[in-house]
Structure formats: structure tokens, C-alpha cells
Amino acid sequence: MDDLICTLALKKIKGLKNIHIFLLLKTFKNPCDIFDAGKPDFLKAGLKDEQIEILRNTRIVRTAFFEAINEIEDASKNGIKIITYNSPFYPYNLNFIRNKPIILYYKGVLKENLKFAAAVVGQRNPPDYSLNLAQNLTEQLCSSGFSIISGLAMGIDAVAHKTALKNNCYTVAYIGSGLLESVYPPENRNLYQEIILRNGAIVSEFPLYSKISAKNLIARDRLQSGSSLGTFAISSPVNGGTMKTCGFSLKQKRPVFVPEYAKELMDSKDNSGLKSLLGRNGVVALKLDKNGILDLAEVMDELRIVYNDIYEEKSDTRSSLLMQPGLFG
């Protein structure tokens, strides 16, 4: 039987969490072998009696396979691809975060082994100067060889995606609902379609018919930061959703870049969240010139360090790698 069907069936079994599924997938080379295994094998994998009983319940397993096969068929009919975490098209940086998704659903094109990506995020109703900075920053990231990650929301997210497309730059939008639900927000339907048509990707970890929810949006936030080498937070009040993404980024040992606007702007509600981040470990202040423009060259070393920490395993050659020009271009 197909590995994807078996892995997706595991995800459909209520009572099995990601941690249980990863224990099984680590023990069994082929996910389909899990369904032929006995209790001793499950105990060896580290499962408890509760999960073992679920896996040995024929009715539960049969229902899970039925749901998995139906979902794969629905995806195929609607131009949606489903991949597991060991696919070469799985966003590579996600491999290094806790509780990474076992399954991803997407429309469009996912680049193979995508590493050089940066998240550009911010509030839905930002001031004009933040929109201008988001556009300028995204242009610089694109010209430096980065792909742009964001969340398809109004405001900063939309500007990041649109600017990437305008500059023929690859962009990925992570969403908080299933791919067969209505586009959220509805104002970004055209942007959603353009990302797909321009060979970007719309990505979700949620089953096809999952509704949008606050919980799902927060879970989505960890994928924005986790699939990136760093997160650029352009504007956010203290209670803004952007702060969730920043929090995940710091937990994932990825830097958060925060613009240092003029004092009167930093003291405004629009930037109260950003101001609260300054001074924290892992947060890098971005210096702006008198026109509110930043020089991205100043932050490249931070991104190189993250890259080397992840992919060079803190080797002795890190110092020389940091000096290599065009590492991201």
C-alpha cells in the first residue's frame, strides 16, 4: 500500500498525537508495516497501552483509511498535493523545529529543499510608513536571493506577497484553514490565486475541510517562522498576532528583526509590540535612515549564523563561511 495513504491514515486516528506517530515512524521503516504490527512492537516504539488499544481497534483503523483515501481523492480532483515530512518538497527549515507537521497540503509549487527563506509579517492595519518599509525590505530580501514567507493576511502580509510577486521572487503563504475552505481573508482571493499562478505556494497543515479558527492561525504562525531563517516583524501592537510568530521564532532559535522607528513612532500603539521585543535575546534591532529605509547588509551576518548553526552543525569552518560573499545570492 502507498506510504502516503498509511501516513495520512495515522493522522486520521483520533487519540494519536504527532509525538506518537513520530515514535512509530522512527521504529518502522515503512509506515504501512505499522498496521501489521503487534503489541510488543508498539511497546518497543514507546507507545502506552491507550495508544496501542486504539491501533488494534479494527473499526478505528478502517475508518482512518477510508478518510485518508477520500481526502487524497478530493485533493487530486482540486489540484492539491499532499506530502509527508520526508518529501524533498517539504520546507527544509521545518525539519529543525519541535512538533513539525507530519503532513502538508499545498496548491502551487513547493521548491525542493527550500532553505533560503525569510518571514515578513506584521499587523493587518498598519500605518503607511510600515507598509513602505515592508515593501522596501521585501525587495531587498528578494534581490539577495531569499524566498518570502508570510501568512496571506491583510496589511503587511499582503504587501510582502505582492512585492515578492512583483519582483519575480518565490513566495509561500501559510494559512490557518483547509485548502478546500473559503479563502481567508476574502479580500485576498485574487492574491491567493496569483501566488498559485506565479508558481508560489499556498500551504496548510490542516485537513482539506478544516475551518479557519484562532487556534489554527496560531499553529500556522509557527510554520511561518519555522520555515524561515529569520522573522522580520514590521509592525505590531502588544496583543497582535505577529507577536505569536515572533515568539515561535525565538523558541525555534531563529532571530527576530525589529525596525527601530523614530521614538514617537515606537511609542505608538502600532509598534508597542515591537518595542516590547527590543532588548530580548534573539531580537535584532534594525537601524533605519532618516527616510525610514534600512540597509539589509547589516543583518546578513545574523542570517548567515542561523544558516551555519542549522546546516553546518556549528563546525569549525563557521568563521570562514561568515565571510563568504553572496551566501544567499
Coordinates of C-alpha atoms in Angstrom, one line a residue:
M1 CA 0.0 0.0 0.0
D2 CA 1.1 3.6 -0.6
D3 CA 3.2 5.2 2.1
L4 CA 1.2 8.4 1.9
I5 CA -2.1 6.7 2.5
C6 CA -0.7 4.9 5.5
T7 CA 0.9 8.0 7.0
L8 CA -2.3 10.0 6.4
A9 CA -4.3 7.3 8.0
L10 CA -2.2 7.5 11.1
K11 CA -3.0 11.3 11.2
K12 CA -6.7 10.4 10.9
I13 CA -6.7 8.2 14.0
K14 CA -8.2 10.1 16.9
G15 CA -6.1 9.6 20.0
L16 CA -2.8 9.5 18.2
K17 CA -0.8 12.7 18.5
N18 CA 2.2 13.8 16.4
I19 CA 4.6 12.6 19.1
H20 CA 3.1 9.1 18.9
I21 CA 3.2 9.0 15.2
F22 CA 6.8 10.1 15.1
L23 CA 7.7 7.3 17.6
L24 CA 6.1 4.8 15.2
L25 CA 7.7 6.2 12.1
K26 CA 11.1 6.1 13.8
T27 CA 10.6 2.5 14.6
F28 CA 9.1 1.2 11.4
K29 CA 10.9 1.9 8.2
N30 CA 7.6 1.6 6.2
P31 CA 4.6 3.3 7.7
C32 CA 2.3 0.6 6.3
D33 CA 4.1 -2.0 8.4
I34 CA 2.7 -0.3 11.5
F35 CA -0.8 -1.7 10.8
D36 CA 0.6 -5.3 10.7
A37 CA 2.5 -4.9 14.0
G38 CA 1.6 -6.3 17.4
K39 CA 1.7 -5.0 20.9
P40 CA 5.3 -5.9 21.6
D41 CA 6.4 -3.8 18.6
F42 CA 4.3 -0.9 19.8
L43 CA 5.7 -1.1 23.3
K44 CA 9.2 -1.2 21.8
A45 CA 8.3 2.0 19.9
G46 CA 7.4 3.7 23.2
L47 CA 3.6 3.7 23.0
K48 CA 1.4 3.4 26.0
D49 CA -1.5 0.9 26.4
E50 CA -4.0 3.6 25.5
Q51 CA -2.5 4.3 22.1
I52 CA -1.9 0.6 21.5
E53 CA -5.5 -0.3 22.0
I54 CA -6.5 2.4 19.5
L55 CA -4.2 1.0 16.9
R56 CA -5.5 -2.5 17.5
N57 CA -9.1 -1.4 17.0
T58 CA -10.0 -2.6 13.6
R59 CA -13.0 -0.3 13.2
I60 CA -11.0 2.8 14.1
V61 CA -8.2 1.8 11.7
R62 CA -10.6 1.0 8.9
T63 CA -12.4 4.4 9.3
A64 CA -9.0 6.2 9.3
F65 CA -8.0 4.5 6.0
F66 CA -11.4 5.4 4.5
E67 CA -11.0 9.0 5.4
A68 CA -7.4 9.1 4.1
I69 CA -8.3 7.7 0.8
N70 CA -11.2 10.0 0.4
E71 CA -9.1 13.0 1.2
I72 CA -6.4 12.0 -1.3
E73 CA -9.1 11.7 -4.0
D74 CA -10.6 15.1 -3.1
A75 CA -7.1 16.7 -3.2
S76 CA -6.4 15.2 -6.6
K77 CA -9.6 16.5 -8.0
N78 CA -8.9 20.0 -6.8
G79 CA -5.2 20.4 -7.8
I80 CA -4.0 19.9 -4.2
K81 CA -0.9 18.0 -3.4
I82 CA -0.3 16.2 -0.1
I83 CA 3.3 15.4 1.1
T84 CA 4.8 13.9 4.2
Y85 CA 7.7 15.3 6.2
N86 CA 10.3 13.1 4.3
S87 CA 9.4 14.5 0.9
P88 CA 12.1 16.6 -0.8
F89 CA 9.5 19.3 -1.3
Y90 CA 8.8 19.6 2.4
P91 CA 10.1 23.1 3.5
Y92 CA 13.5 22.2 4.7
N93 CA 13.8 24.5 7.7
L94 CA 10.8 22.9 9.3
N95 CA 12.8 19.8 9.9
F96 CA 14.5 21.6 12.8
I97 CA 11.5 22.7 14.8
R98 CA 9.6 20.9 17.5
N99 CA 6.3 19.4 16.6
K100 CA 6.8 19.8 12.9
P101 CA 3.9 18.8 10.7
I102 CA 3.8 15.2 9.6
I103 CA 1.6 16.1 6.6
L104 CA 1.4 19.2 4.5
Y105 CA -1.2 20.2 1.9
Y106 CA -0.4 22.7 -0.8
K107 CA -1.5 24.4 -4.0
G108 CA 1.0 25.7 -6.5
V109 CA 4.7 24.8 -6.4
L110 CA 6.9 24.0 -3.4
K111 CA 10.6 24.4 -4.1
E112 CA 12.7 21.3 -3.4
N113 CA 14.8 21.7 -0.3
L114 CA 14.0 25.3 0.3
K115 CA 16.4 26.8 2.8
F116 CA 16.9 30.5 2.0
A117 CA 13.6 31.9 3.2
A118 CA 12.7 34.8 5.4
A119 CA 9.3 35.6 7.0
V120 CA 7.9 39.1 6.6
V121 CA 5.0 39.7 9.0
G122 CA 3.0 42.4 10.7
Q123 CA -0.4 43.7 11.6
R124 CA -3.4 43.8 9.4
N125 CA -4.0 47.6 9.6
P126 CA -0.5 49.1 9.7
P127 CA 0.4 52.8 9.2
D128 CA 1.7 53.8 5.8
Y129 CA 5.4 54.0 6.9
S130 CA 5.3 50.4 7.9
L131 CA 3.8 49.4 4.5
N132 CA 6.6 51.3 2.8
L133 CA 9.2 49.6 4.9
A134 CA 7.7 46.1 4.3
Q135 CA 7.9 46.8 0.5
N136 CA 11.5 48.0 0.7
L137 CA 12.6 45.2 2.9
T138 CA 10.9 42.5 0.7
E139 CA 12.6 44.0 -2.4
Q140 CA 16.0 43.8 -0.7
L141 CA 15.4 40.2 0.5
C142 CA 14.3 39.2 -3.0
S143 CA 17.4 40.7 -4.6
S144 CA 19.6 38.9 -2.0
G145 CA 18.2 35.5 -3.1
F146 CA 15.6 34.9 -0.4
S147 CA 12.2 33.5 -0.8
I148 CA 9.4 35.3 1.1
I149 CA 7.3 33.6 3.7
S150 CA 4.1 35.2 5.1
G151 CA 0.5 34.4 6.1
L152 CA -1.8 35.9 3.4
A153 CA -3.4 38.3 5.9
M154 CA -4.3 41.9 5.1
G155 CA -1.7 44.6 5.6
I156 CA 1.9 43.6 5.9
D157 CA 1.5 40.0 4.8
A158 CA -0.3 41.0 1.6
V159 CA 2.4 43.7 0.8
A160 CA 5.1 41.1 1.3
H161 CA 3.5 38.6 -1.0
K162 CA 2.6 41.2 -3.6
T163 CA 6.1 42.7 -3.6
A164 CA 7.7 39.3 -4.0
L165 CA 5.5 38.6 -7.0
K166 CA 6.2 42.0 -8.5
N167 CA 10.0 41.2 -8.2
N168 CA 9.6 37.7 -9.6
C169 CA 10.5 36.3 -6.2
Y170 CA 9.3 33.0 -4.9
T171 CA 6.7 33.3 -2.1
V172 CA 4.9 30.9 0.2
A173 CA 1.7 31.7 2.1
Y174 CA 0.8 29.6 5.2
I175 CA -2.9 29.6 6.0
G176 CA -5.0 28.6 9.0
S177 CA -7.7 26.5 7.3
G178 CA -8.0 23.6 4.9
L179 CA -7.4 24.2 1.2
L180 CA -11.0 23.4 0.3
E181 CA -12.4 26.0 2.6
S182 CA -13.1 29.6 1.5
V183 CA -10.1 31.9 1.2
Y184 CA -9.4 33.9 4.3
P185 CA -9.5 36.8 4.3
P186 CA -11.9 37.0 1.3
E187 CA -10.3 40.3 0.2
N188 CA -7.1 38.3 -0.7
R189 CA -8.8 35.9 -3.1
N190 CA -7.1 37.4 -6.1
L191 CA -3.7 37.4 -4.3
Y192 CA -4.3 33.7 -3.3
Q193 CA -4.8 32.8 -7.0
E194 CA -1.9 34.9 -8.2
I195 CA 0.5 33.2 -5.9
I196 CA -0.5 29.9 -7.3
L197 CA -0.4 31.1 -10.9
R198 CA 3.0 32.6 -10.5
N199 CA 4.4 29.3 -9.2
G200 CA 4.4 30.2 -5.5
A201 CA 2.6 28.0 -2.9
I202 CA -0.4 28.1 -0.6
V203 CA 0.4 25.7 2.3
S204 CA -1.7 24.3 5.1
E205 CA -1.1 21.5 7.7
F206 CA -4.9 21.2 8.2
P207 CA -7.2 18.6 6.6
L208 CA -8.9 19.9 3.5
Y209 CA -12.2 20.9 5.1
S210 CA -10.8 22.4 8.3
K211 CA -12.4 25.7 9.2
I212 CA -10.4 28.9 10.0
S213 CA -10.0 29.4 13.7
A214 CA -7.8 31.4 16.2
K215 CA -6.2 28.1 17.2
N216 CA -5.3 27.2 13.6
L217 CA -4.0 30.7 12.9
I218 CA -1.6 30.4 15.9
A219 CA -0.5 27.0 14.7
R220 CA 0.1 28.5 11.3
D221 CA 2.3 31.2 12.8
R222 CA 4.9 28.6 14.0
L223 CA 5.2 27.4 10.4
Q224 CA 5.9 30.9 9.1
S225 CA 8.8 31.3 11.5
G226 CA 9.9 27.7 11.3
S227 CA 10.2 27.6 7.6
S228 CA 12.4 30.7 7.6
L229 CA 15.9 31.6 8.7
G230 CA 14.6 34.6 10.5
T231 CA 11.4 36.7 11.0
F232 CA 11.1 40.3 10.1
A233 CA 8.3 41.9 12.2
I234 CA 7.3 45.2 10.6
S235 CA 4.6 46.4 13.0
S236 CA 2.5 45.0 15.8
P237 CA 0.7 46.1 18.9
V238 CA 1.4 44.1 22.1
N239 CA -1.6 41.8 21.6
G240 CA -1.2 41.4 17.8
G241 CA -0.9 38.0 16.1
T242 CA 2.5 39.0 14.9
M243 CA 3.8 38.6 18.4
K244 CA 2.8 34.9 18.3
T245 CA 5.0 34.5 15.2
C246 CA 7.9 36.3 16.9
G247 CA 7.5 34.1 20.0
F248 CA 7.7 31.0 17.9
S249 CA 10.7 32.3 16.0
L250 CA 12.6 32.9 19.3
K251 CA 11.7 29.4 20.6
Q252 CA 13.0 27.9 17.3
K253 CA 16.3 29.8 17.8
R254 CA 15.6 32.0 14.7
P255 CA 16.3 35.7 15.0
V256 CA 13.5 38.3 15.1
F257 CA 14.3 41.5 13.3
V258 CA 12.5 44.6 14.5
P259 CA 12.8 48.1 12.9
E260 CA 13.8 50.9 15.2
Y261 CA 11.4 53.6 14.1
A262 CA 11.7 57.2 15.4
K263 CA 10.9 57.4 19.1
E264 CA 7.5 59.0 18.6
L265 CA 6.6 56.1 16.3
M266 CA 8.0 53.4 18.6
D267 CA 5.8 54.8 21.4
S268 CA 2.6 54.4 19.4
K269 CA 0.2 51.6 19.8
D270 CA 1.0 50.3 16.3
N271 CA 4.6 49.5 17.5
S272 CA 4.0 48.7 21.2
G273 CA 4.6 45.0 20.5
L274 CA 7.8 45.7 18.6
K275 CA 9.1 48.0 21.4
S276 CA 8.5 45.2 24.0
L277 CA 10.7 42.9 22.0
L278 CA 13.7 45.1 21.8
G279 CA 16.5 44.0 24.2
R280 CA 15.4 40.4 24.3
N281 CA 17.9 37.7 23.4
G282 CA 17.5 36.8 19.7
V283 CA 15.9 40.1 18.8
V284 CA 17.9 42.3 16.4
A285 CA 17.2 46.0 16.1
L286 CA 17.1 47.3 12.5
K287 CA 18.6 50.7 12.1
L288 CA 16.7 53.0 9.7
D289 CA 18.0 56.0 7.9
K290 CA 16.2 59.4 8.0
N291 CA 13.9 58.3 5.2
G292 CA 12.8 55.2 7.1
I293 CA 14.9 52.9 4.9
L294 CA 17.1 50.1 6.2
D295 CA 20.3 48.6 4.8
L296 CA 19.8 44.8 4.7
A297 CA 23.5 44.2 4.6
E298 CA 23.6 44.9 8.3
V299 CA 21.6 41.8 9.1
M300 CA 23.1 39.4 6.7
D301 CA 25.6 38.1 9.3
E302 CA 22.8 37.2 11.6
L303 CA 21.1 35.1 8.9
R304 CA 24.4 33.5 8.0
I305 CA 24.9 32.5 11.6
V306 CA 21.5 30.8 11.7
Y307 CA 22.2 29.1 8.4
N308 CA 25.5 27.8 9.7
D309 CA 24.0 26.7 13.0
I310 CA 21.4 24.6 11.2
Y311 CA 23.3 23.3 8.2
E312 CA 26.9 23.3 9.2
E313 CA 26.3 21.9 12.7
K314 CA 28.4 24.7 14.3
S315 CA 31.5 23.4 12.5
D316 CA 35.0 24.9 12.9
T317 CA 34.6 26.4 9.5
R318 CA 31.8 28.8 10.6
S319 CA 34.1 31.9 10.8
S320 CA 35.2 31.4 7.2
L321 CA 31.7 30.8 6.0
L322 CA 30.5 34.0 7.5
M323 CA 33.0 35.9 5.3
Q324 CA 31.8 34.3 2.1
P325 CA 30.1 36.9 -0.1
G326 CA 26.8 36.1 -1.7
L327 CA 26.0 33.2 0.5
F328 CA 22.3 34.0 0.0
G329 CA 22.5 35.5 -3.5

